[in-house]
CSV table of C-alpha atoms and ligand atoms in Angstrom, one decimal:
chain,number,residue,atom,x,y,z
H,979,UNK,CA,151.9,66.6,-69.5
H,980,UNK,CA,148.4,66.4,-70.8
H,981,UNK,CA,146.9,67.5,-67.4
H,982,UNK,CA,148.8,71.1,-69.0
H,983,UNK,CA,148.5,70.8,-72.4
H,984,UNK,CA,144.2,69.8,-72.7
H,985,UNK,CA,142.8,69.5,-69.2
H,986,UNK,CA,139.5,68.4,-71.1
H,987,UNK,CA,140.8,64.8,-72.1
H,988,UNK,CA,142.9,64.4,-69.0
H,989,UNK,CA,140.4,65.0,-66.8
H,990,UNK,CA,137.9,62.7,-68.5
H,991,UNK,CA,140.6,59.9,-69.1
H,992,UNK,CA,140.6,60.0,-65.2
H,993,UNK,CA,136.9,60.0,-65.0
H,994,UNK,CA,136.7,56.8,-67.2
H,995,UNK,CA,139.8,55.4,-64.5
H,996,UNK,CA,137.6,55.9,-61.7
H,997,UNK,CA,134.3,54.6,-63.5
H,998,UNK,CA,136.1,51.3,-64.1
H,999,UNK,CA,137.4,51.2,-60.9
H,1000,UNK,CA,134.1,51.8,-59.3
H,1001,UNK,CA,131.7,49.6,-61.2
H,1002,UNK,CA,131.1,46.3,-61.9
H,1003,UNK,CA,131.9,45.4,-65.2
H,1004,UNK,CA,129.8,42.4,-67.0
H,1005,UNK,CA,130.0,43.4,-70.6
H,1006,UNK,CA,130.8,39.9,-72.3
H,1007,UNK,CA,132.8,41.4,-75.1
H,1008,UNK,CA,134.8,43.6,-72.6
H,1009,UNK,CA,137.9,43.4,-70.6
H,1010,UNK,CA,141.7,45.0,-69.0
H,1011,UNK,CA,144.7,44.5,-70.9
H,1012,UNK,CA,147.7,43.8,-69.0
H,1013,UNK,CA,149.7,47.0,-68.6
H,1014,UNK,CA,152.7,45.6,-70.6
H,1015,UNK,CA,150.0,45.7,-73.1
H,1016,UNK,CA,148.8,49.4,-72.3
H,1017,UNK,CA,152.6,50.5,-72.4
H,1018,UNK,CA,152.6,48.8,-76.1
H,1019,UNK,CA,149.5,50.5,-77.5
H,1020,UNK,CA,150.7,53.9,-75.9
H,1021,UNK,CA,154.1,53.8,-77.1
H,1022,UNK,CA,155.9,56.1,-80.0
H,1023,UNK,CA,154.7,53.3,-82.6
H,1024,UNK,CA,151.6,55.2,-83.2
H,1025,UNK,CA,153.8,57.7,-85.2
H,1026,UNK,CA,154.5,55.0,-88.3
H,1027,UNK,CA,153.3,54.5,-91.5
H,1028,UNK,CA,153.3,50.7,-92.7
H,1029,UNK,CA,151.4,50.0,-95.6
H,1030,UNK,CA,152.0,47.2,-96.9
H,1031,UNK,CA,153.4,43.9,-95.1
H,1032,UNK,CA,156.8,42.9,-93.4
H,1033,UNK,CA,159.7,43.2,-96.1
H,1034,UNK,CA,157.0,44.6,-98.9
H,1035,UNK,CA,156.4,48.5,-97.6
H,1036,UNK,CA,155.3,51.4,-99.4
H,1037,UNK,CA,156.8,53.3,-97.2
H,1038,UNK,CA,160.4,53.3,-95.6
H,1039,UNK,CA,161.9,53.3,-91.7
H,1040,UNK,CA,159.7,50.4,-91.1
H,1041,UNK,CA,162.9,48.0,-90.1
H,1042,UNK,CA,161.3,47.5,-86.3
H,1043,UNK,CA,158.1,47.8,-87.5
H,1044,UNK,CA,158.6,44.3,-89.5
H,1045,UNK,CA,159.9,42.7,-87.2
H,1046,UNK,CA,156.9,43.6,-84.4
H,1047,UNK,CA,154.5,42.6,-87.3
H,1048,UNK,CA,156.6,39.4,-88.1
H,1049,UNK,CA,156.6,38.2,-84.3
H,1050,UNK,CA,152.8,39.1,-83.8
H,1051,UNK,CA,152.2,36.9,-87.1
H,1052,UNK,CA,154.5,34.2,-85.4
H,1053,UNK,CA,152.6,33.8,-81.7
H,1054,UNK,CA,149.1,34.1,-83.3
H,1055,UNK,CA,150.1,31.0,-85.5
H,1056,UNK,CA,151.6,29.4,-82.3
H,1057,UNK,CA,148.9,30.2,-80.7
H,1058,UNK,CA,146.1,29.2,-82.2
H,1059,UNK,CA,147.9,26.6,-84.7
H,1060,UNK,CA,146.8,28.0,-87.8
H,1061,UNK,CA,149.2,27.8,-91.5
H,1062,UNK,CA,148.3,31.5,-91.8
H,1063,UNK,CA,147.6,34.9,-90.0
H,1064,UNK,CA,146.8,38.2,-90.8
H,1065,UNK,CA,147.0,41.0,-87.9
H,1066,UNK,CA,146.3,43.6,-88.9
H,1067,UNK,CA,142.4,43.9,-88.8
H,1068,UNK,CA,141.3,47.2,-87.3
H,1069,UNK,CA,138.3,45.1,-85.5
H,1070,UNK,CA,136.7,42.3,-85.6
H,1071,UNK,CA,134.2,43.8,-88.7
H,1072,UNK,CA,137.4,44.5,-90.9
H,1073,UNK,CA,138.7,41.0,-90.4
H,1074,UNK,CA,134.8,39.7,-91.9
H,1075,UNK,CA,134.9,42.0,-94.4
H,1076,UNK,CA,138.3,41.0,-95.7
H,1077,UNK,CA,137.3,37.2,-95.3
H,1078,UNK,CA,134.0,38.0,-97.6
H,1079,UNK,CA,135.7,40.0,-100.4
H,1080,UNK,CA,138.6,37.6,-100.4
H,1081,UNK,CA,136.5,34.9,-101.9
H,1082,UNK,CA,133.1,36.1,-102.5
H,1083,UNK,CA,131.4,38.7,-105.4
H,1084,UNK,CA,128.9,40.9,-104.7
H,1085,UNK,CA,125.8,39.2,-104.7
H,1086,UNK,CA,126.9,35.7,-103.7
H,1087,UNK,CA,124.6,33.9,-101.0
H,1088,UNK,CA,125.7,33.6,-97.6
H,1089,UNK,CA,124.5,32.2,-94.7
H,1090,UNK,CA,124.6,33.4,-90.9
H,1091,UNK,CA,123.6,33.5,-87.5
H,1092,UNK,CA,120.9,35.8,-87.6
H,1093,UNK,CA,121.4,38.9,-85.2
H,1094,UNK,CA,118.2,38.2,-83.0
H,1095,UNK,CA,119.6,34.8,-82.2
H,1096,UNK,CA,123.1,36.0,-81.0
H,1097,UNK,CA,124.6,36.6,-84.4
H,1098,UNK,CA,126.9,39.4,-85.1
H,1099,UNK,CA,125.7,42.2,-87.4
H,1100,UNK,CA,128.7,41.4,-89.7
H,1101,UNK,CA,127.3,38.0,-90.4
H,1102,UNK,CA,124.5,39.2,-92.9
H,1103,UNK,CA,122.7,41.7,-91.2
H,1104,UNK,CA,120.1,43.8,-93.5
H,1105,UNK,CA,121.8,47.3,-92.4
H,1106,UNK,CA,125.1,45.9,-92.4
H,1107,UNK,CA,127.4,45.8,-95.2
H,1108,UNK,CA,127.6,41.8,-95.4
H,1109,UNK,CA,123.4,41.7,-95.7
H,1110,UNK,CA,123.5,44.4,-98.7
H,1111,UNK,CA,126.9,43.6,-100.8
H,1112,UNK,CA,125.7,39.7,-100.3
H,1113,UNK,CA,122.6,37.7,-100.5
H,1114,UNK,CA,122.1,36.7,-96.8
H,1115,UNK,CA,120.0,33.9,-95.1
H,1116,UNK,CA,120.2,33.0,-91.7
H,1117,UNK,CA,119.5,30.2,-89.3
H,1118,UNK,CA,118.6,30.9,-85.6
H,1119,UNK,CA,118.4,28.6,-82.9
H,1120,UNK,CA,115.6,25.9,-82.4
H,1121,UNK,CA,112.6,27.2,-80.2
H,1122,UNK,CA,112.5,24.5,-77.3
H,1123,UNK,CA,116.2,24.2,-76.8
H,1124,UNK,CA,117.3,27.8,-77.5
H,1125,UNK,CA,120.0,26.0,-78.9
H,1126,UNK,CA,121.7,25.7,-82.4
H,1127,UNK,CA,119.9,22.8,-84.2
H,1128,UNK,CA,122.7,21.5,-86.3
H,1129,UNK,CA,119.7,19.7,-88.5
H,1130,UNK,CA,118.2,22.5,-89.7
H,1131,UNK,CA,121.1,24.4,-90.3
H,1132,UNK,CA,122.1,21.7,-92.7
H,1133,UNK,CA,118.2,21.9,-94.2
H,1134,UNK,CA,118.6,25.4,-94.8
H,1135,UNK,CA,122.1,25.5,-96.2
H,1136,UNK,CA,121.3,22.6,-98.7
H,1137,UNK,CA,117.7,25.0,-99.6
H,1138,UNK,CA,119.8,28.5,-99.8
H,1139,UNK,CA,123.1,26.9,-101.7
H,1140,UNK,CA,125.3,29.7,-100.1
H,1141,UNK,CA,128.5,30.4,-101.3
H,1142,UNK,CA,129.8,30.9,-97.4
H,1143,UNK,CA,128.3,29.6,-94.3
H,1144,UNK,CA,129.7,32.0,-91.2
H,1145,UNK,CA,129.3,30.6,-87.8
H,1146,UNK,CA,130.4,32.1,-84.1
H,1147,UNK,CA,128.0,34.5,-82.1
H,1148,UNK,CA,127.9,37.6,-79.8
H,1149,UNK,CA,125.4,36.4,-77.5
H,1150,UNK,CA,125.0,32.5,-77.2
H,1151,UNK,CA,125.9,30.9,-74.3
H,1152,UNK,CA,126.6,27.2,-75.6
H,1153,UNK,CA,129.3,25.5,-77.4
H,1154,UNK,CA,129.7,25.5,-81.3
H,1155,UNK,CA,130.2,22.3,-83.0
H,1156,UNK,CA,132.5,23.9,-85.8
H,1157,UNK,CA,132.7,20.5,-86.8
H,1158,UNK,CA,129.5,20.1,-87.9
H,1159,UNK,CA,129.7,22.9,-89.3
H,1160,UNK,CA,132.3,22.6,-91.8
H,1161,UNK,CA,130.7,18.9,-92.6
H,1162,UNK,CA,127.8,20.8,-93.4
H,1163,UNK,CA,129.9,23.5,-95.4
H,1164,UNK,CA,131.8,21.1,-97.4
H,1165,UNK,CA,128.6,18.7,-98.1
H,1166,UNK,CA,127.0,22.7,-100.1
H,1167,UNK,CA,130.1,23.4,-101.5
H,1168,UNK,CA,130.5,26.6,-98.9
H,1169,UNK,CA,133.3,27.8,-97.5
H,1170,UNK,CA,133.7,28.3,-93.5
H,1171,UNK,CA,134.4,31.4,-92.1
H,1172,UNK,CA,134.7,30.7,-88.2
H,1173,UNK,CA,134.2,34.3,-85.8
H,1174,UNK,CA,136.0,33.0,-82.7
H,1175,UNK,CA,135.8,36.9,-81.7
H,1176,UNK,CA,134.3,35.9,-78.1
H,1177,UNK,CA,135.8,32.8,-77.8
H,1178,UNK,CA,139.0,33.1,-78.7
H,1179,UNK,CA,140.4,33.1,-75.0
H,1180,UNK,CA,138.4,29.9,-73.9
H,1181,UNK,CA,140.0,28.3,-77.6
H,1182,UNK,CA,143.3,28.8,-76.9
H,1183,UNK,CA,142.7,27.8,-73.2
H,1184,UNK,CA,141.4,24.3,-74.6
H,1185,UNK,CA,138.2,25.0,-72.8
H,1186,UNK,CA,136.1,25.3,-76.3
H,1187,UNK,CA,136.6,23.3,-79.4
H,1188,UNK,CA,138.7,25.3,-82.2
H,1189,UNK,CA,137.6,25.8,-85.7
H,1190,UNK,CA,141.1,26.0,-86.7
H,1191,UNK,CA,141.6,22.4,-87.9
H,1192,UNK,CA,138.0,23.1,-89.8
H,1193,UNK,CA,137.5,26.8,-91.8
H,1194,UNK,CA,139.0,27.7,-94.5
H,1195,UNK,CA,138.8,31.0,-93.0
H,1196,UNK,CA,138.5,31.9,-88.9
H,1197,UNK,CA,138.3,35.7,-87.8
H,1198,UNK,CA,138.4,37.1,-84.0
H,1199,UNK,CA,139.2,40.0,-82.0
H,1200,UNK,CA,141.8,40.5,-79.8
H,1201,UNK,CA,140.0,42.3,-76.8
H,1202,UNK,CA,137.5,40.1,-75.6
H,1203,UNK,CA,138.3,36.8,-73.6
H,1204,UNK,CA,141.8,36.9,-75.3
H,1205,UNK,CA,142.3,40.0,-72.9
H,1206,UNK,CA,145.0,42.4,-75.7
H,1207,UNK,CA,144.1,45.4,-77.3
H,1208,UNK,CA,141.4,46.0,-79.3
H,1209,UNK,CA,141.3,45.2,-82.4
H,1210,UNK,CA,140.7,42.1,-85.1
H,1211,UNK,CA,142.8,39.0,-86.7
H,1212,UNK,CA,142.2,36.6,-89.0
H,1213,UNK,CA,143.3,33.3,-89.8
H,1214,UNK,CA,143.5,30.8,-93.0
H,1215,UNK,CA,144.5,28.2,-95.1
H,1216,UNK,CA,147.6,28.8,-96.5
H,1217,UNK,CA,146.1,28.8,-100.0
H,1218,UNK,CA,144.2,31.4,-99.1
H,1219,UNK,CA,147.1,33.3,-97.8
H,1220,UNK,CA,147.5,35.9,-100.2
H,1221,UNK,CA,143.8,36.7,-101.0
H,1222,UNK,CA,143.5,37.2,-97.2
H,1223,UNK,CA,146.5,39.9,-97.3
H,1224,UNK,CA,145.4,41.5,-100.5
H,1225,UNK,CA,141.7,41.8,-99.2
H,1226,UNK,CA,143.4,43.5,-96.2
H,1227,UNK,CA,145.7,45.4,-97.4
H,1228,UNK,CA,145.2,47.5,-100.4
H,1229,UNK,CA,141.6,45.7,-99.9
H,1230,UNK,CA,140.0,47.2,-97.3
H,1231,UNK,CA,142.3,48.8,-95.6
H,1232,UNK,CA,145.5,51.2,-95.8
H,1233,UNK,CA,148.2,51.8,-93.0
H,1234,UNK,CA,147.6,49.2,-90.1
H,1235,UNK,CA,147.9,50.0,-86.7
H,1236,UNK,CA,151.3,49.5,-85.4
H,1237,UNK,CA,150.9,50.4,-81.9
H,1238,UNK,CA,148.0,48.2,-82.1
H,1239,UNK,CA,149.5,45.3,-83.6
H,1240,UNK,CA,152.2,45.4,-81.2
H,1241,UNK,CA,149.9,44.9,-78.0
H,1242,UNK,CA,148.6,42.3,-80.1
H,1243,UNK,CA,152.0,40.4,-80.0
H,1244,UNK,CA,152.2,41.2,-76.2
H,1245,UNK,CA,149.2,39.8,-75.7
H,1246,UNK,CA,149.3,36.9,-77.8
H,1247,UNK,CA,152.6,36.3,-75.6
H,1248,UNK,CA,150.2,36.7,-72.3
H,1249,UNK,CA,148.0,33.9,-73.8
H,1250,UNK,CA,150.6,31.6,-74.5
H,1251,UNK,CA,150.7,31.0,-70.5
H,1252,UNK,CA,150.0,28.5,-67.4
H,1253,UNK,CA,148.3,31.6,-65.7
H,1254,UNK,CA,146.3,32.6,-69.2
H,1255,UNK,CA,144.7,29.1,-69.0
H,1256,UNK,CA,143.9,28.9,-65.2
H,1257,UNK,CA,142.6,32.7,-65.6
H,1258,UNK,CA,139.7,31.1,-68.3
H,1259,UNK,CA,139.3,28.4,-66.4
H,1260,UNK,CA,138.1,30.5,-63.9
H,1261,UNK,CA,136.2,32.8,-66.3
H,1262,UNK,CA,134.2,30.1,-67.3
H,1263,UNK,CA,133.4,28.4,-63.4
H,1264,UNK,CA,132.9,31.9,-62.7
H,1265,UNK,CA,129.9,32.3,-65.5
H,1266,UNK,CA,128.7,28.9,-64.5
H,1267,UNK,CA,128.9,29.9,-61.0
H,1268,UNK,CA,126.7,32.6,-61.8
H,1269,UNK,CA,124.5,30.9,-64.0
H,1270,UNK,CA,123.7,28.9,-60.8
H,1271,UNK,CA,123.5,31.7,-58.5
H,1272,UNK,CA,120.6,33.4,-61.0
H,1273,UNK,CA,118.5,29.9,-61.4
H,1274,UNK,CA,118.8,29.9,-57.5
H,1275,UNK,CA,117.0,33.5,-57.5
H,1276,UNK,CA,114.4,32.3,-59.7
H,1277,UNK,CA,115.6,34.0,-63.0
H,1278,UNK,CA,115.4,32.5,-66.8
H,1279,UNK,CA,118.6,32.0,-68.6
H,1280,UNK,CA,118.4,31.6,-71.9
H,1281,UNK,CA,119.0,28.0,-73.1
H,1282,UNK,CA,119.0,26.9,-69.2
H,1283,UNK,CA,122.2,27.3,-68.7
H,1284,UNK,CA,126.2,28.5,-69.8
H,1285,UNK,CA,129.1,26.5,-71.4
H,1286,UNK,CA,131.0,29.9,-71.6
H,1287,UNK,CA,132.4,33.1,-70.5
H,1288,UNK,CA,128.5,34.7,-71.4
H,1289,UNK,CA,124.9,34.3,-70.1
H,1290,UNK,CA,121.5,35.7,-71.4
H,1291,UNK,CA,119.2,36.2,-68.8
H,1292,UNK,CA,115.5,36.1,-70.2
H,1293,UNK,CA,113.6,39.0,-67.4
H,1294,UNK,CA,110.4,38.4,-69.1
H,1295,UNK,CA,109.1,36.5,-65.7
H,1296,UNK,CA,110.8,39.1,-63.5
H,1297,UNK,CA,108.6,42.1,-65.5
H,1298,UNK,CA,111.5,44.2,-66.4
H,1299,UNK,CA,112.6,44.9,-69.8
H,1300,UNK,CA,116.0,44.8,-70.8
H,1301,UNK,CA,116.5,48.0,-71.6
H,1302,UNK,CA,114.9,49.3,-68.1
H,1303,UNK,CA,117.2,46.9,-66.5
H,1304,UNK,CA,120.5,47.9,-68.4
H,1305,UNK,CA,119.5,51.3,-66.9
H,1306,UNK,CA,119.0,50.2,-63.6
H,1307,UNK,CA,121.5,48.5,-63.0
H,1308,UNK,CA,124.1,51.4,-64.8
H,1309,UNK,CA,122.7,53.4,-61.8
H,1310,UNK,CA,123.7,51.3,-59.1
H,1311,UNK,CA,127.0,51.2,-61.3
H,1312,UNK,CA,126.8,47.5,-62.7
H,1313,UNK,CA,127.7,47.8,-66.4
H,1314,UNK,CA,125.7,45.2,-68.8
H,1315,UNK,CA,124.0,45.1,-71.7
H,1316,UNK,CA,120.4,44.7,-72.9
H,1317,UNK,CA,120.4,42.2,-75.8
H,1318,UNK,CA,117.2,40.4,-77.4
H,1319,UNK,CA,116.6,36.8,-76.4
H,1320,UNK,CA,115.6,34.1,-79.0
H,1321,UNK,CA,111.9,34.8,-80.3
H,1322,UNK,CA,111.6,38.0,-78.4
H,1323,UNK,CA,108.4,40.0,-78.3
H,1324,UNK,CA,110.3,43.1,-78.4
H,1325,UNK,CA,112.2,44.8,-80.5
H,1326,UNK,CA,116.3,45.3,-79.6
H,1327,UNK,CA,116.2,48.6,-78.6
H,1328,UNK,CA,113.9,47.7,-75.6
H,1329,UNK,CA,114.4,44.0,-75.5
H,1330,UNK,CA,113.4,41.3,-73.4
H,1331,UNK,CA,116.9,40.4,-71.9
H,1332,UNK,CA,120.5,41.2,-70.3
H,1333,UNK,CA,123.8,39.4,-72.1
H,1334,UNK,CA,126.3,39.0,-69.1
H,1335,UNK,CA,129.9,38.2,-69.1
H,1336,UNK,CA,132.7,37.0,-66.2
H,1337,UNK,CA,135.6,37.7,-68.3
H,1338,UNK,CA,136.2,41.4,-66.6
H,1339,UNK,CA,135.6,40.4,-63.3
H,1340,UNK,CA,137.9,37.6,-63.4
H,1341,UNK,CA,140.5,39.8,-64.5
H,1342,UNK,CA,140.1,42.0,-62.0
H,1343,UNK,CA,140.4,38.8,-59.2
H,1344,UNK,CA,136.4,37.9,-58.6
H,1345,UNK,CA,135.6,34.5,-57.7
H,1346,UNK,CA,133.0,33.0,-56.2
H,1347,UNK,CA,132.3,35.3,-52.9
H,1348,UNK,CA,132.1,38.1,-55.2
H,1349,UNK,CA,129.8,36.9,-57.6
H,1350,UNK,CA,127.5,35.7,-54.6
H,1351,UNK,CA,127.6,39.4,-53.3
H,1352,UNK,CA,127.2,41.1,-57.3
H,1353,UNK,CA,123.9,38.2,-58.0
H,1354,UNK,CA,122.6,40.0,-54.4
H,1355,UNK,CA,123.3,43.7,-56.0
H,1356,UNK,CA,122.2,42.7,-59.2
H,1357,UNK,CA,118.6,41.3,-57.7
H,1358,UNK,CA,118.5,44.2,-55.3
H,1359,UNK,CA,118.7,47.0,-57.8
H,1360,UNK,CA,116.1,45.1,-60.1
H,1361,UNK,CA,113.3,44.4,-57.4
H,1362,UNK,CA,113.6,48.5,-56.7
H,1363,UNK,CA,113.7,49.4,-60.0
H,1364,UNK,CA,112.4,52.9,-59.2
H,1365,UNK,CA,112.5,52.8,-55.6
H,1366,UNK,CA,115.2,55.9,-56.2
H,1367,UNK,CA,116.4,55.9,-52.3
H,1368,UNK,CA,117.2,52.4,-52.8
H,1369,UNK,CA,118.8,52.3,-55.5
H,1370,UNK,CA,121.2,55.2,-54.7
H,1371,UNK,CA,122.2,53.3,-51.1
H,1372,UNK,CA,122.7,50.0,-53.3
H,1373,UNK,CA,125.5,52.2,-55.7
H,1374,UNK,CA,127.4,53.0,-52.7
H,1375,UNK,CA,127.6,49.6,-51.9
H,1376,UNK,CA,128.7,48.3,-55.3
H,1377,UNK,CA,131.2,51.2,-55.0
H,1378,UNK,CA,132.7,50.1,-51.7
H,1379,UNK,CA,132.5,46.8,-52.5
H,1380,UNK,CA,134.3,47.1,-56.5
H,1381,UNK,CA,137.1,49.8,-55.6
H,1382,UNK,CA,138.5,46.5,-53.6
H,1383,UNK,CA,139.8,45.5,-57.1
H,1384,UNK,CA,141.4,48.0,-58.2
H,1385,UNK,CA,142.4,47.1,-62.0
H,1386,UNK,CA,145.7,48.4,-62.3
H,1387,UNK,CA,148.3,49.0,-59.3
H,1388,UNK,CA,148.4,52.7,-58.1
X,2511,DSN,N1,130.2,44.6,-79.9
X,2511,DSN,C1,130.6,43.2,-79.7
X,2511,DSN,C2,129.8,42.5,-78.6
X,2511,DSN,O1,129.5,43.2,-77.7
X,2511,DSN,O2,129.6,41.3,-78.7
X,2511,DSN,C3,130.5,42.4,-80.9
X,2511,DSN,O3,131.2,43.1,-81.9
């Protein structure tokens, strides 16, 4: 029993139970796995070796660890209808990396959302390795609309001639014409690399248009929307097949993450359901829902609106920072992030905005009551910012009100 053997990590594995219990999760890029998929990622096939892929292992004993690997590889193509998949990403940075080195050289132009606009720090970022092994430029989103301007993407692909074009986002709250996209990739002569990471869930849902059909190349994590473990995937044209595997594995990578990959295949599995697609349904009413609810209260969202699982609230009106508010509202025991809006005055460790998310929430049963009652804790907590009394009677109300979901059965 661990409780025996290191009371130190048992004791805070059962603080981290009773935080999520207690608090309001809307971290966009968070979420609960299923417990089949818990029991996966904590079971005995953390013990094995496996470098290499099914039937072509350096090492040996890997008879059921093939075949987990083979049926993970099997649902994701279902899944997402791709001609090849690769599972065995750490994360969703591995997956880009492996994408890049499979086709690129060092030095070779590539173009990406940029970071302040709701890019990913994998797509090109200075301090990253994709903006210092590769020659990065980056679109953003147009100033009026807050949204991408498919235009002047195209204008600055055919000025920077980049070998890739990446597209997806971390923090934008509209759809993504990978269409477009790839028209514009193929018109350069760049090949697409698709990060579904946050959408991935709504995509196989049918509630956002998939890249697959598109990129040559489409990466994604499996913990976000898609609700498994975490962890990263990518996806190809079959010609690409093997350059993906290599870049992998011996690549980037050595022995993948059995235990890993196998809640990957359960829940791949879970997303191949009736009740997968009704949950994002509601994941994305919910955010609209909420997107609603904040306009109501006289609050900014970025781009006016949501087509998502993810919203950007610009507090600039509301004379909060992010940051203050990511505080604030961690002490009342609502979980978010601060995230920079498009143009913002201030820099991203202070930040003008919050990036919020419905896909936890949903999970854990919240429709729209709830959200109506987390918009009134959320407004609460920020109009006493440092009105401490307040702020402590508000926690024990978000406390009350959230151990009503409890997230897994006692
Ligand atoms: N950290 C993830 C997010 O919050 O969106 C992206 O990797």
């Amino acid at each position: 029993m661990l409780e025996k053997s290191d009371s130190i990590i048992a004791r805070l594995i059962k603080e981290e139970i009773k935080r999520e219990r207690e608090t309001i999760n809307l971290i966009a890029s968070e979420n609960y796995v299923s417990k089949n998929v818990l029991s996966a990622v904590g079971s005995i096939l953390t013990n094995k070796y496996a470098e290499g892929y099914p039937g072509r292992r350096y090492y040996d004993g890997c008879e059921n660890i093939d075949e987990i690997e083979s049926v993970a590889i099997r649902r994701a193509l279902r899944l997402f209808k791709a001609e090849h998949a690769n599972v065995q990403p750490h994360a969703g940075s591995q997956a880009n990396m492996a994408v890049y080195l499979s086709v690129l050289k060092p030095g070779d132009v590539i173009l990406g959302m940029d970071l302040a606009s709701g890019g990913h720090l994998t797509h090109g970022t200075k301090i990253n390795f994709s903006g210092t092994i590769f020659k990065p430029f980056y679109y953003g989103v147009n100033r009026e609309t807050e949204q991408l301007d498919y235009d002047e993407i195209f204008e600055i692909a055919q000025r920077t001639k980049p070998r890739m074009i990446i597209c997806g986002a971390s923090a934008y709250p509209r759809l993504i014409d990978f269409k477009r996209f790839y028209e514009m990739a193929k018109n350069v002569g760049a090949y697409l690399c698709a990060d579904i990471a946050h959408i991935a869930g709504l995509i196989v849902a049918g509630l956002h248009p998939s890249p697959v059909a598109y990129a040559e190349f489409v990466t994604g994590t499996t913990h976000k929307t898609l609700r498994g473990p975490r962890g990263g995937f990518i996806l190809c044209k079959r010609e690409f097949a093997q350059l993906i595997d290599k870049a992998v594995f011996p690549g980037i990578q050595g022995g993948p993450l059995m235990h890993v990959i196998a809640g990957k295949a359960v829940a791949f599995k879970e997303a191949m359901g009736r009740k997968f697609r009704l949950y994002q349904k509601n994941v994305v009413s919910n955010c609209s829902f909420m997107a609603k609810g904040f306009v109501e209260m006289g609050y900014r969202l970025v781009s006016g609106g949501t087509d998502n699982h993810l919203l950007l609230l610009d507090l600039r009106n509301k004379k909060i920072t992010g940051d203050v508010a990511q505080k604030v509202l961690g002490s009342v025991g609502i979980t978010v992030n601060k995230n920079v809006i498009p143009f913002d005055p201030l820099p991203p460790n202070i930040a003008s905005g919050i990036r919020i998310g419905t896909a936890a929430i949903t999970t854990r049963g919240m429709g729209k009551t709830e959200i109506k009652k987390i918009l009134e804790f959320i407004d609460e907590a920020l109009s006493a910012s440092d009105k401490i009394s307040e702020l402590r009677h508000i926690k024990k109300r978000v406390k009350r009100f959230a151990s009503q979901f409890p997230i897994y059965a006692e």
